[in-house]
């Protein structure tokens, strides 16, 4: 590697889950502290960080095509950017990246990116740098204060996973479960609100496994943390994702009936409807125990919107077992969902199981599942017609005078009027499409369409 001038501008491209988005923001804040600023829209950056995802094969392979594209663009422009690979592919395949992609200067894992500035100094001197250590809490302690963001902000409260579902790389790429300390989270939440956040989304691979000690030294779970955050003036909404059915406790469920700022939405992946498949997946719950958890949420918050994740074509999945997944979808009637074809991941137990399912079978199952999920999503949107609710304005719409925001149930709502990003606008949900709703704003005596 040749030495290069210190970068003045950067761009972070984040793939995968919201935790990567959060990490991407934090890397940006670290660089900004060093005077390295985001590259203006449409301009090449001196430093490009590919913040990668390893969850499925397609996501993981993307990093190599992206590197190729950057090198090509650099040749055309006569100037190569410094390339850093961060995120879960960096953690899982750091060495391979360094071997396969000589254009990459930095490989930094998701728990080590607080050391990015020193790694950058090394890269500028022409030396390649790799860091895939896992000192999770040290990372958070070493990060600068939060910068101004949009009205909805992410806050990582928990990282890692001890569940070891047999298909999943997360326990390997993100390490063991750790909870960030209560006081750090309260302080960061205050900072986010001071920076303009109206909504905070608490993040974790198993967010409801978060545990800590509150300011009085009492053991508390996510419910207790949410109750404390709800006391922050200026914070209007709290959400959290992603939960595991087995980590739900009474207090978190109760909070849904008691804390007004906690939005009526729960993302609770089930993955499959067949107990035999759930067992082979090592999910450690059954379809029935999952449904019982859902019932408890519905008992305290009848209007709660549910979403989930599903995998079709897990090794050995029969047609009948796949139909069990369709049954659970019909039973829960999800408001939104994410569904995936099973992707064998290197090093995971499921990758070497017998009965790998043919791609055409997976395609066909995914199509049927998605049709069913879309049906329920549309039905949920239609059942919202006539409701009055607040919408948090997130951006300007496509049409003049149009705004886009989120309902309490995380639906996209568009509406007209004189508003600003970050406003909470009261609307009546008037029309429903498959993916969004139209809201009417009461403005004096008239309803603006
Ligand atoms: N911790 C969360 C989500 C982790 S990853 C949970 O337990 O639910 C997000 C989703 O990706 C998972 O819920 C699962 O549906 C999907 N996923 C994970 N590994 C996968 C694989 N090997 N193939 C296909 N989908 C996968
Ligand atoms: Fe992966 Fe399972 Fe952990 Fe979720 S709970 S991150 S699916 S191992
Ligand atoms: Fe992907 Fe890592 Fe998130 S594998 S889904 S970026 S935890």
Tab-separated table of C-alpha atoms and ligand atoms in Angstrom:
chain	number	residue	atom	x	y	z
A	1	UNK	CA	0.000	0.000	0.000
A	2	UNK	CA	1.214	3.485	-0.830
A	3	UNK	CA	0.926	6.208	1.829
A	4	UNK	CA	-1.915	8.600	1.074
A	5	UNK	CA	-3.072	12.041	2.134
A	6	UNK	CA	-5.241	12.050	5.271
A	7	UNK	CA	-8.885	11.805	4.214
A	8	UNK	CA	-11.035	14.917	4.477
A	9	UNK	CA	-14.358	13.322	3.597
A	10	UNK	CA	-16.012	9.982	4.275
A	11	UNK	CA	-19.035	7.946	3.304
A	12	UNK	CA	-20.471	5.050	5.304
A	13	UNK	CA	-22.596	2.484	3.479
A	14	UNK	CA	-24.466	0.383	6.016
A	15	UNK	CA	-26.119	-2.919	5.158
A	16	UNK	CA	-28.085	-5.354	7.298
A	17	UNK	CA	-29.888	-4.544	10.507
A	18	UNK	CA	-30.542	-1.314	12.386
A	19	UNK	CA	-27.639	-2.028	14.699
A	20	UNK	CA	-25.372	-1.565	11.721
A	21	UNK	CA	-27.093	1.734	10.955
A	22	UNK	CA	-26.417	2.810	14.534
A	23	UNK	CA	-22.764	1.718	14.263
A	24	UNK	CA	-22.476	3.582	10.956
A	25	UNK	CA	-23.719	6.774	12.605
A	26	UNK	CA	-21.268	6.356	15.454
A	27	UNK	CA	-18.337	5.813	13.106
A	28	UNK	CA	-19.348	9.032	11.352
A	29	UNK	CA	-19.374	10.887	14.672
A	30	UNK	CA	-15.896	9.549	15.468
A	31	UNK	CA	-14.564	10.743	12.135
A	32	UNK	CA	-16.259	14.134	12.472
A	33	UNK	CA	-14.420	14.581	15.760
A	34	UNK	CA	-11.236	14.260	13.709
A	35	UNK	CA	-12.459	16.851	11.199
A	36	UNK	CA	-13.318	14.253	8.563
A	37	UNK	CA	-16.704	15.235	7.198
A	38	UNK	CA	-19.424	13.421	5.211
A	39	UNK	CA	-18.788	13.690	1.467
A	40	UNK	CA	-21.346	15.963	-0.203
A	41	UNK	CA	-24.101	14.142	-2.113
A	42	UNK	CA	-22.864	12.987	-5.519
A	43	UNK	CA	-19.172	13.544	-4.735
A	44	UNK	CA	-16.521	10.876	-4.224
A	45	UNK	CA	-15.396	10.429	-0.621
A	46	UNK	CA	-11.715	10.109	0.386
A	47	UNK	CA	-12.648	7.307	2.777
A	48	UNK	CA	-15.409	4.783	2.134
A	49	UNK	CA	-16.572	2.498	4.929
A	50	UNK	CA	-18.522	-0.572	3.857
A	51	UNK	CA	-20.448	-1.511	6.981
A	52	UNK	CA	-21.360	-5.059	6.069
A	53	UNK	CA	-23.866	-7.783	6.956
A	54	UNK	CA	-23.120	-11.510	7.074
A	55	UNK	CA	-26.605	-12.842	7.756
A	56	UNK	CA	-27.279	-14.338	4.325
A	57	UNK	CA	-24.953	-15.282	1.494
A	58	UNK	CA	-26.195	-12.544	-0.820
A	59	UNK	CA	-25.526	-9.874	1.792
A	60	UNK	CA	-22.037	-11.191	2.495
A	61	UNK	CA	-20.997	-11.488	-1.171
A	62	UNK	CA	-22.046	-7.913	-1.829
A	63	UNK	CA	-18.950	-6.583	-0.134
A	64	UNK	CA	-16.678	-7.914	-2.895
A	65	UNK	CA	-18.729	-6.420	-5.719
A	66	UNK	CA	-18.859	-3.113	-3.845
A	67	UNK	CA	-15.077	-3.098	-3.435
A	68	UNK	CA	-14.712	-3.831	-7.164
A	69	UNK	CA	-17.007	-0.942	-8.011
A	70	UNK	CA	-15.082	1.449	-5.774
A	71	UNK	CA	-11.750	0.460	-7.328
A	72	UNK	CA	-13.177	0.907	-10.833
A	73	UNK	CA	-14.664	4.321	-9.988
A	74	UNK	CA	-11.339	5.316	-8.390
A	75	UNK	CA	-9.475	4.422	-11.587
A	76	UNK	CA	-11.888	6.481	-13.664
A	77	UNK	CA	-11.498	9.442	-11.324
A	78	UNK	CA	-7.705	9.007	-11.093
A	79	UNK	CA	-7.900	8.855	-7.302
A	80	UNK	CA	-8.465	5.786	-5.118
A	81	UNK	CA	-10.420	6.228	-1.897
A	82	UNK	CA	-9.242	4.546	1.275
A	83	UNK	CA	-11.513	1.540	1.733
A	84	UNK	CA	-12.493	0.222	5.153
A	85	UNK	CA	-14.631	-2.877	5.659
A	86	UNK	CA	-16.572	-2.815	8.924
A	87	UNK	CA	-19.522	-4.792	10.276
A	88	UNK	CA	-20.246	-8.491	10.455
A	89	UNK	CA	-18.430	-9.647	7.289
A	90	UNK	CA	-15.312	-7.932	8.618
A	91	UNK	CA	-15.717	-9.870	11.861
A	92	UNK	CA	-16.387	-13.213	10.188
A	93	UNK	CA	-14.076	-13.029	7.182
A	94	UNK	CA	-11.532	-10.350	8.031
A	95	UNK	CA	-8.517	-12.327	6.877
A	96	UNK	CA	-10.178	-13.495	3.709
A	97	UNK	CA	-11.078	-9.913	2.820
A	98	UNK	CA	-7.483	-8.806	3.304
A	99	UNK	CA	-6.348	-11.616	0.991
A	100	UNK	CA	-9.032	-11.329	-1.662
A	101	UNK	CA	-9.216	-7.534	-1.796
A	102	UNK	CA	-5.818	-5.792	-1.833
A	103	UNK	CA	-7.579	-2.425	-2.226
A	104	UNK	CA	-8.918	-2.679	1.331
A	105	UNK	CA	-6.832	-0.772	3.905
A	106	UNK	CA	-8.848	-1.387	7.052
A	107	UNK	CA	-10.857	-4.306	8.404
A	108	UNK	CA	-12.679	-3.438	11.608
A	109	UNK	CA	-15.208	-5.576	13.486
A	110	UNK	CA	-18.455	-4.304	15.020
A	111	UNK	CA	-17.002	-4.251	18.544
A	112	UNK	CA	-13.733	-2.536	17.652
A	113	UNK	CA	-14.682	0.483	15.553
A	114	UNK	CA	-13.898	2.963	18.339
A	115	UNK	CA	-10.287	2.327	17.299
A	116	UNK	CA	-10.974	3.445	13.740
A	117	UNK	CA	-9.076	6.761	14.054
A	118	UNK	CA	-5.780	5.012	14.965
A	119	UNK	CA	-6.328	2.449	12.239
A	120	UNK	CA	-6.851	5.284	9.814
A	121	UNK	CA	-3.537	6.884	10.826
A	122	UNK	CA	-1.856	3.586	10.066
A	123	UNK	CA	-3.620	3.255	6.720
A	124	UNK	CA	-2.559	6.779	5.744
A	125	UNK	CA	1.038	5.719	6.388
A	126	UNK	CA	0.516	2.922	3.887
A	127	UNK	CA	0.043	0.059	6.365
A	128	UNK	CA	-3.021	-2.151	6.367
A	129	UNK	CA	-4.876	-2.480	9.672
A	130	UNK	CA	-7.152	-5.199	11.069
A	131	UNK	CA	-9.004	-5.185	14.393
A	132	UNK	CA	-11.678	-7.725	15.208
A	133	UNK	CA	-11.406	-7.733	19.001
A	134	UNK	CA	-14.604	-7.842	21.009
A	135	UNK	CA	-14.362	-5.332	23.885
A	136	UNK	CA	-17.992	-4.214	23.529
A	137	UNK	CA	-18.400	-1.879	26.502
A	138	UNK	CA	-15.009	-0.254	25.944
A	139	UNK	CA	-16.242	0.695	22.501
A	140	UNK	CA	-19.237	2.621	23.808
A	141	UNK	CA	-17.112	4.384	26.429
A	142	UNK	CA	-14.707	5.587	23.772
A	143	UNK	CA	-17.305	7.093	21.444
A	144	UNK	CA	-18.013	10.827	21.259
A	145	UNK	CA	-21.348	12.524	22.067
A	146	UNK	CA	-24.298	12.038	19.734
A	147	UNK	CA	-24.695	14.384	16.797
A	148	UNK	CA	-27.924	15.862	15.509
A	149	UNK	CA	-30.109	13.396	13.612
A	150	UNK	CA	-33.658	13.083	12.347
A	151	UNK	CA	-36.734	12.854	14.587
A	152	UNK	CA	-36.318	9.112	15.120
A	153	UNK	CA	-33.017	7.982	16.636
A	154	UNK	CA	-31.456	4.587	17.238
A	155	UNK	CA	-29.913	3.704	20.576
A	156	UNK	CA	-28.095	0.374	20.949
A	157	UNK	CA	-28.729	-0.915	24.477
A	158	UNK	CA	-27.734	-4.545	24.122
A	159	UNK	CA	-25.409	-6.385	21.795
A	160	UNK	CA	-24.648	-9.933	20.899
A	161	UNK	CA	-26.505	-13.185	21.187
A	162	UNK	CA	-26.149	-16.345	23.283
A	163	UNK	CA	-29.017	-18.205	21.610
A	164	UNK	CA	-27.135	-19.996	18.823
A	165	UNK	CA	-30.034	-20.681	16.506
A	166	UNK	CA	-28.559	-23.295	14.203
A	167	UNK	CA	-28.874	-21.175	11.027
A	168	UNK	CA	-27.519	-17.899	12.383
A	169	UNK	CA	-24.117	-16.166	12.306
A	170	UNK	CA	-24.924	-13.397	14.782
A	171	UNK	CA	-23.527	-15.130	17.898
A	172	UNK	CA	-20.231	-15.448	16.015
A	173	UNK	CA	-20.116	-11.982	14.441
A	174	UNK	CA	-21.442	-9.970	17.384
A	175	UNK	CA	-20.251	-12.096	20.256
A	176	UNK	CA	-21.871	-12.866	23.606
A	177	UNK	CA	-24.837	-10.933	25.004
A	178	UNK	CA	-23.860	-7.773	26.828
A	179	UNK	CA	-26.036	-5.001	28.248
A	180	UNK	CA	-24.874	-1.413	28.285
A	181	UNK	CA	-25.118	0.184	31.744
A	182	UNK	CA	-28.374	1.948	32.671
A	183	UNK	CA	-26.760	5.320	33.428
A	184	UNK	CA	-24.932	5.386	30.069
A	185	UNK	CA	-28.170	4.721	28.238
A	186	UNK	CA	-30.126	7.365	30.104
A	187	UNK	CA	-27.358	9.869	29.378
A	188	UNK	CA	-27.233	8.962	25.696
A	189	UNK	CA	-31.033	9.174	25.429
A	190	UNK	CA	-30.937	12.691	26.922
A	191	UNK	CA	-28.278	13.657	24.372
A	192	UNK	CA	-30.384	12.310	21.527
A	193	UNK	CA	-33.422	14.282	22.692
A	194	UNK	CA	-31.322	17.437	23.078
A	195	UNK	CA	-30.142	16.828	19.505
A	196	UNK	CA	-33.755	16.795	18.304
A	197	UNK	CA	-34.937	13.182	18.574
A	198	UNK	CA	-38.662	12.764	19.270
A	199	UNK	CA	-38.576	9.011	19.095
A	200	UNK	CA	-35.954	6.571	20.309
A	201	UNK	CA	-35.698	3.049	18.992
A	202	UNK	CA	-33.847	0.877	21.489
A	203	UNK	CA	-31.752	-1.690	19.662
A	204	UNK	CA	-30.279	-5.074	20.421
A	205	UNK	CA	-29.927	-8.456	18.747
A	206	UNK	CA	-31.921	-9.621	21.771
A	207	UNK	CA	-33.043	-6.283	23.082
A	208	UNK	CA	-35.424	-7.717	25.664
A	209	UNK	CA	-32.533	-9.611	27.273
A	210	UNK	CA	-31.215	-6.227	28.384
A	211	UNK	CA	-30.645	-6.158	32.146
A	212	UNK	CA	-29.016	-3.680	34.455
A	213	UNK	CA	-29.143	-1.784	37.710
A	214	UNK	CA	-31.139	1.405	37.900
A	215	UNK	CA	-29.964	4.601	39.640
A	216	UNK	CA	-31.055	3.146	43.001
A	217	UNK	CA	-29.082	-0.048	42.462
A	218	UNK	CA	-32.154	-2.200	41.768
A	219	UNK	CA	-32.008	-4.962	39.149
A	220	UNK	CA	-34.132	-3.982	36.211
A	221	UNK	CA	-35.018	-5.249	32.776
A	222	UNK	CA	-35.961	-3.479	29.569
A	223	UNK	CA	-39.377	-2.520	30.990
A	224	UNK	CA	-37.684	-0.578	33.794
A	225	UNK	CA	-35.335	1.148	31.371
A	226	UNK	CA	-38.296	2.143	29.200
A	227	UNK	CA	-40.190	3.532	32.200
A	228	UNK	CA	-37.191	5.702	33.067
A	229	UNK	CA	-36.653	6.924	29.516
A	230	UNK	CA	-40.348	7.771	29.278
A	231	UNK	CA	-39.748	10.485	31.891
A	232	UNK	CA	-37.503	12.464	29.529
A	233	UNK	CA	-39.270	15.687	28.533
A	234	UNK	CA	-39.401	16.181	24.808
A	235	UNK	CA	-39.202	12.473	24.067
A	236	UNK	CA	-42.549	11.434	22.617
A	237	UNK	CA	-42.103	7.851	21.527
A	238	UNK	CA	-40.157	4.761	22.516
A	239	UNK	CA	-39.793	1.577	20.488
A	240	UNK	CA	-37.497	-1.428	20.731
A	241	UNK	CA	-36.285	-4.201	18.478
A	242	UNK	CA	-35.501	-7.175	18.136
A	243	UNK	CA	-36.958	-9.352	20.862
A	244	UNK	CA	-36.729	-13.065	21.488
A	245	UNK	CA	-39.922	-14.790	22.737
A	246	UNK	CA	-38.066	-16.463	25.622
A	247	UNK	CA	-36.671	-13.241	27.067
A	248	UNK	CA	-40.042	-11.559	27.588
A	249	UNK	CA	-40.727	-10.681	31.211
A	250	UNK	CA	-43.889	-9.555	32.999
A	251	UNK	CA	-42.682	-6.019	33.521
A	252	UNK	CA	-41.975	-5.387	29.835
A	253	UNK	CA	-45.400	-6.719	28.899
A	254	UNK	CA	-47.030	-4.636	31.637
A	255	UNK	CA	-45.192	-1.539	30.386
A	256	UNK	CA	-47.135	-1.831	27.133
A	257	UNK	CA	-50.334	-1.259	29.065
A	258	UNK	CA	-48.958	1.519	31.256
A	259	UNK	CA	-46.368	3.633	29.455
A	260	UNK	CA	-48.063	5.954	27.031
A	261	UNK	CA	-44.867	6.775	25.178
A	262	UNK	CA	-44.196	3.105	24.472
A	263	UNK	CA	-45.658	2.567	21.010
A	264	UNK	CA	-48.153	-0.262	20.364
A	265	UNK	CA	-45.831	-2.261	18.154
A	266	UNK	CA	-43.816	-5.407	18.730
A	267	UNK	CA	-41.367	-7.134	16.426
A	268	UNK	CA	-41.233	-10.715	17.627
A	269	UNK	CA	-39.679	-13.155	15.171
A	270	UNK	CA	-40.959	-16.727	15.215
A	271	UNK	CA	-39.095	-18.046	12.127
A	272	UNK	CA	-41.331	-21.080	11.572
A	273	UNK	CA	-44.628	-22.599	12.666
A	274	UNK	CA	-43.602	-26.229	13.004
A	275	UNK	CA	-42.318	-27.400	16.378
A	276	UNK	CA	-40.033	-29.953	14.739
A	277	UNK	CA	-38.413	-27.209	12.638
A	278	UNK	CA	-38.252	-24.814	15.608
A	279	UNK	CA	-36.422	-27.526	17.510
A	280	UNK	CA	-33.995	-28.149	14.649
A	281	UNK	CA	-33.454	-24.386	14.557
A	282	UNK	CA	-32.676	-24.441	18.305
A	283	UNK	CA	-35.181	-21.639	18.839
A	284	UNK	CA	-35.994	-23.011	22.309
A	285	UNK	CA	-39.668	-22.153	21.997
A	286	UNK	CA	-42.668	-23.837	20.410
A	287	UNK	CA	-45.356	-22.340	18.212
A	288	UNK	CA	-47.712	-22.502	21.171
A	289	UNK	CA	-45.388	-20.843	23.682
A	290	UNK	CA	-44.825	-18.079	21.122
A	291	UNK	CA	-48.568	-17.607	20.688
A	292	UNK	CA	-48.982	-17.424	24.463
A	293	UNK	CA	-46.519	-14.529	24.600
A	294	UNK	CA	-48.477	-12.743	21.874
A	295	UNK	CA	-51.722	-13.283	23.787
A	296	UNK	CA	-50.238	-11.659	26.874
A	297	UNK	CA	-49.298	-8.580	24.863
A	298	UNK	CA	-52.743	-8.415	23.327
A	299	UNK	CA	-54.338	-8.680	26.756
A	300	UNK	CA	-52.636	-5.484	27.974
A	301	UNK	CA	-52.598	-3.685	24.631
A	302	UNK	CA	-55.363	-5.008	22.346
A	303	UNK	CA	-54.417	-2.744	19.418
A	304	UNK	CA	-50.751	-3.792	19.388
A	305	UNK	CA	-49.314	-4.258	15.880
A	306	UNK	CA	-47.140	-7.324	15.486
A	307	UNK	CA	-44.367	-8.065	13.077
A	308	UNK	CA	-42.056	-11.008	12.695
A	309	UNK	CA	-39.268	-12.688	10.770
A	310	UNK	CA	-39.680	-15.958	8.902
A	311	UNK	CA	-37.336	-18.399	7.248
A	312	UNK	CA	-38.634	-20.746	4.553
A	313	UNK	CA	-36.789	-23.842	3.407
A	314	UNK	CA	-34.850	-24.670	6.561
A	315	UNK	CA	-33.140	-28.055	6.000
A	316	UNK	CA	-35.668	-30.864	6.123
A	317	UNK	CA	-38.742	-28.602	5.987
A	318	UNK	CA	-41.610	-30.579	4.474
A	319	UNK	CA	-44.623	-29.122	2.674
A	320	UNK	CA	-46.729	-29.815	5.775
A	321	UNK	CA	-44.224	-28.100	8.052
A	322	UNK	CA	-44.161	-25.112	5.742
A	323	UNK	CA	-47.956	-24.988	5.975
A	324	UNK	CA	-47.577	-24.767	9.766
A	325	UNK	CA	-45.787	-21.477	9.127
A	326	UNK	CA	-48.751	-20.274	7.053
A	327	UNK	CA	-51.067	-21.298	9.902
A	328	UNK	CA	-49.202	-19.286	12.511
A	329	UNK	CA	-49.256	-16.289	10.159
A	330	UNK	CA	-53.045	-16.594	9.906
A	331	UNK	CA	-53.361	-17.007	13.626
A	332	UNK	CA	-51.295	-13.916	14.527
A	333	UNK	CA	-52.411	-11.699	11.622
A	334	UNK	CA	-49.183	-9.699	11.470
A	335	UNK	CA	-49.185	-6.014	10.578
A	336	UNK	CA	-45.787	-6.305	8.867
A	337	UNK	CA	-43.193	-8.987	8.266
A	338	UNK	CA	-39.804	-9.930	6.928
A	339	UNK	CA	-39.422	-13.285	5.242
A	340	UNK	CA	-36.306	-14.952	3.916
A	341	UNK	CA	-35.162	-18.012	2.073
A	342	UNK	CA	-32.889	-20.094	4.256
A	343	UNK	CA	-29.256	-19.366	3.421
A	344	UNK	CA	-26.613	-21.845	4.606
A	345	UNK	CA	-23.931	-19.932	6.485
A	346	UNK	CA	-20.393	-21.217	6.899
A	347	UNK	CA	-19.689	-22.582	10.368
A	348	UNK	CA	-23.328	-22.839	11.468
A	349	UNK	CA	-24.761	-26.285	12.362
A	350	UNK	CA	-27.686	-26.031	9.907
A	351	UNK	CA	-25.340	-25.624	6.946
A	352	UNK	CA	-24.265	-29.249	7.258
A	353	UNK	CA	-27.695	-30.712	8.050
A	354	UNK	CA	-29.289	-33.258	5.749
A	355	UNK	CA	-32.265	-32.310	3.621
A	356	UNK	CA	-31.152	-28.966	2.182
A	357	UNK	CA	-34.133	-27.671	0.233
A	358	UNK	CA	-33.974	-27.051	-3.528
A	359	UNK	CA	-33.969	-23.376	-4.567
A	360	UNK	CA	-37.169	-23.688	-6.645
A	361	UNK	CA	-39.023	-25.106	-3.641
A	362	UNK	CA	-37.805	-22.229	-1.499
A	363	UNK	CA	-38.856	-19.706	-4.162
A	364	UNK	CA	-42.314	-21.163	-4.331
A	365	UNK	CA	-42.720	-21.263	-0.527
A	366	UNK	CA	-41.452	-17.725	-0.122
A	367	UNK	CA	-43.942	-16.516	-2.710
A	368	UNK	CA	-46.851	-18.204	-0.961
A	369	UNK	CA	-45.738	-16.942	2.455
A	370	UNK	CA	-45.282	-13.393	1.205
A	371	UNK	CA	-48.739	-13.405	-0.398
A	372	UNK	CA	-50.238	-14.416	2.941
A	373	UNK	CA	-48.217	-11.825	4.858
A	374	UNK	CA	-49.191	-9.093	2.381
A	375	UNK	CA	-52.834	-10.060	2.787
A	376	UNK	CA	-52.667	-9.576	6.554
A	377	UNK	CA	-50.682	-6.349	6.292
A	378	UNK	CA	-53.321	-4.870	3.978
A	379	UNK	CA	-56.109	-6.083	6.259
A	380	UNK	CA	-54.359	-4.481	9.232
A	381	UNK	CA	-54.065	-1.175	7.366
A	382	UNK	CA	-57.730	-1.321	6.388
A	383	UNK	CA	-58.748	-2.011	9.974
A	384	UNK	CA	-57.005	1.243	10.926
A	385	UNK	CA	-59.327	3.395	8.819
A	386	UNK	CA	-61.228	5.836	10.984
A	387	UNK	CA	-58.679	5.820	13.811
A	388	UNK	CA	-57.392	9.129	15.101
A	389	UNK	CA	-53.729	9.090	15.991
A	390	UNK	CA	-50.545	11.078	16.040
A	391	UNK	CA	-48.119	10.803	13.163
A	392	UNK	CA	-44.455	11.659	13.621
A	393	UNK	CA	-43.408	13.636	10.537
A	394	UNK	CA	-40.248	12.095	9.073
A	395	UNK	CA	-39.931	13.588	5.616
A	396	UNK	CA	-41.393	15.578	2.764
A	397	UNK	CA	-43.644	13.584	0.432
A	398	UNK	CA	-43.471	13.326	-3.350
A	399	UNK	CA	-46.371	15.686	-4.042
A	400	UNK	CA	-46.505	19.423	-3.222
A	401	UNK	CA	-47.551	20.040	0.379
A	402	UNK	CA	-47.369	16.327	1.190
A	403	UNK	CA	-45.633	14.911	4.268
A	404	UNK	CA	-44.729	11.414	5.324
A	405	UNK	CA	-44.617	10.058	8.826
A	406	UNK	CA	-45.241	7.052	11.017
A	407	UNK	CA	-48.361	6.114	12.932
A	408	UNK	CA	-48.021	4.604	16.420
A	409	UNK	CA	-48.358	1.192	14.686
A	410	UNK	CA	-45.341	2.030	12.480
A	411	UNK	CA	-47.430	2.420	9.340
A	412	UNK	CA	-46.324	4.987	6.762
A	413	UNK	CA	-48.905	7.766	6.602
A	414	UNK	CA	-49.025	10.586	4.065
A	415	UNK	CA	-50.975	13.771	4.583
A	416	UNK	CA	-51.133	17.433	3.550
A	417	UNK	CA	-50.657	20.683	5.397
A	418	UNK	CA	-48.219	23.103	6.885
A	419	UNK	CA	-45.883	20.956	8.965
A	420	UNK	CA	-42.217	20.415	9.707
A	421	UNK	CA	-40.084	17.316	10.090
A	422	UNK	CA	-40.271	16.193	13.728
A	423	UNK	CA	-43.816	17.496	14.279
A	424	UNK	CA	-46.383	15.221	15.839
A	425	UNK	CA	-49.509	15.773	13.809
A	426	UNK	CA	-52.918	14.466	14.733
A	427	UNK	CA	-54.639	12.789	11.819
A	428	UNK	CA	-57.604	10.605	11.037
A	429	UNK	CA	-56.548	7.581	9.017
A	430	UNK	CA	-58.802	7.804	5.989
A	431	UNK	CA	-57.606	5.501	3.224
A	432	UNK	CA	-55.481	2.373	3.311
A	433	UNK	CA	-53.159	0.902	0.707
A	434	UNK	CA	-51.055	-2.261	1.057
A	435	UNK	CA	-48.010	-0.299	2.252
A	436	UNK	CA	-49.258	3.079	3.450
A	437	UNK	CA	-52.237	5.090	4.577
A	438	UNK	CA	-53.620	8.499	3.879
A	439	UNK	CA	-54.263	10.733	6.866
A	440	UNK	CA	-56.585	13.704	7.128
A	441	UNK	CA	-55.460	16.597	9.259
A	442	UNK	CA	-58.063	18.547	11.142
A	443	UNK	CA	-57.224	22.168	10.529
A	444	UNK	CA	-59.680	24.462	12.278
A	445	UNK	CA	-63.064	23.368	11.031
A	446	UNK	CA	-61.915	21.901	7.733
A	447	UNK	CA	-60.391	18.575	6.937
A	448	UNK	CA	-57.427	18.919	4.592
A	449	UNK	CA	-57.213	15.986	2.210
B	1	LIG	N1	-32.045	-11.602	16.835
B	1	LIG	C1	-33.121	-11.567	15.994
B	1	LIG	C2	-32.817	-11.367	14.516
B	1	LIG	C3	-31.538	-11.767	13.925
B	1	LIG	S1	-31.205	-11.705	12.226
B	1	LIG	C4	-33.963	-12.798	16.233
B	1	LIG	O1	-33.598	-13.713	16.883
B	1	LIG	O2	-35.048	-12.855	15.757
B	1	LIG	C5	-32.660	-11.226	11.424
B	1	LIG	C6	-33.387	-12.314	10.735
B	1	LIG	O3	-32.632	-12.863	9.693
B	1	LIG	C7	-33.725	-13.493	11.612
B	1	LIG	O4	-34.817	-13.260	12.421
B	1	LIG	C8	-33.976	-14.566	10.575
B	1	LIG	O5	-35.317	-14.558	10.161
B	1	LIG	C9	-33.092	-14.163	9.424
B	1	LIG	N2	-31.950	-15.066	9.260
B	1	LIG	C10	-30.937	-15.268	10.129
B	1	LIG	N3	-30.093	-16.204	9.645
B	1	LIG	C11	-30.571	-16.590	8.442
B	1	LIG	C12	-30.156	-17.540	7.463
B	1	LIG	N4	-29.070	-18.284	7.623
B	1	LIG	N5	-30.913	-17.666	6.336
B	1	LIG	C13	-32.028	-16.930	6.163
B	1	LIG	N6	-32.469	-16.035	7.063
B	1	LIG	C14	-31.760	-15.853	8.189
B	2	LIG	FE1	-29.610	-15.257	15.461
B	2	LIG	FE2	-31.212	-16.717	16.946
B	2	LIG	FE3	-29.562	-14.988	18.091
B	2	LIG	FE4	-31.636	-14.121	16.708
B	2	LIG	S1	-31.727	-15.326	18.583
B	2	LIG	S2	-29.546	-13.356	16.585
B	2	LIG	S3	-31.788	-15.574	15.065
B	2	LIG	S4	-28.973	-16.813	16.966
B	3	LIG	FE1	-26.315	-8.524	9.555
B	3	LIG	FE2	-24.654	-8.391	11.566
B	3	LIG	FE3	-27.003	-7.219	11.726
B	3	LIG	S1	-24.976	-10.135	10.285
B	3	LIG	S2	-28.282	-8.513	10.463
B	3	LIG	S3	-25.394	-6.678	10.324
B	3	LIG	S4	-25.938	-8.244	13.354
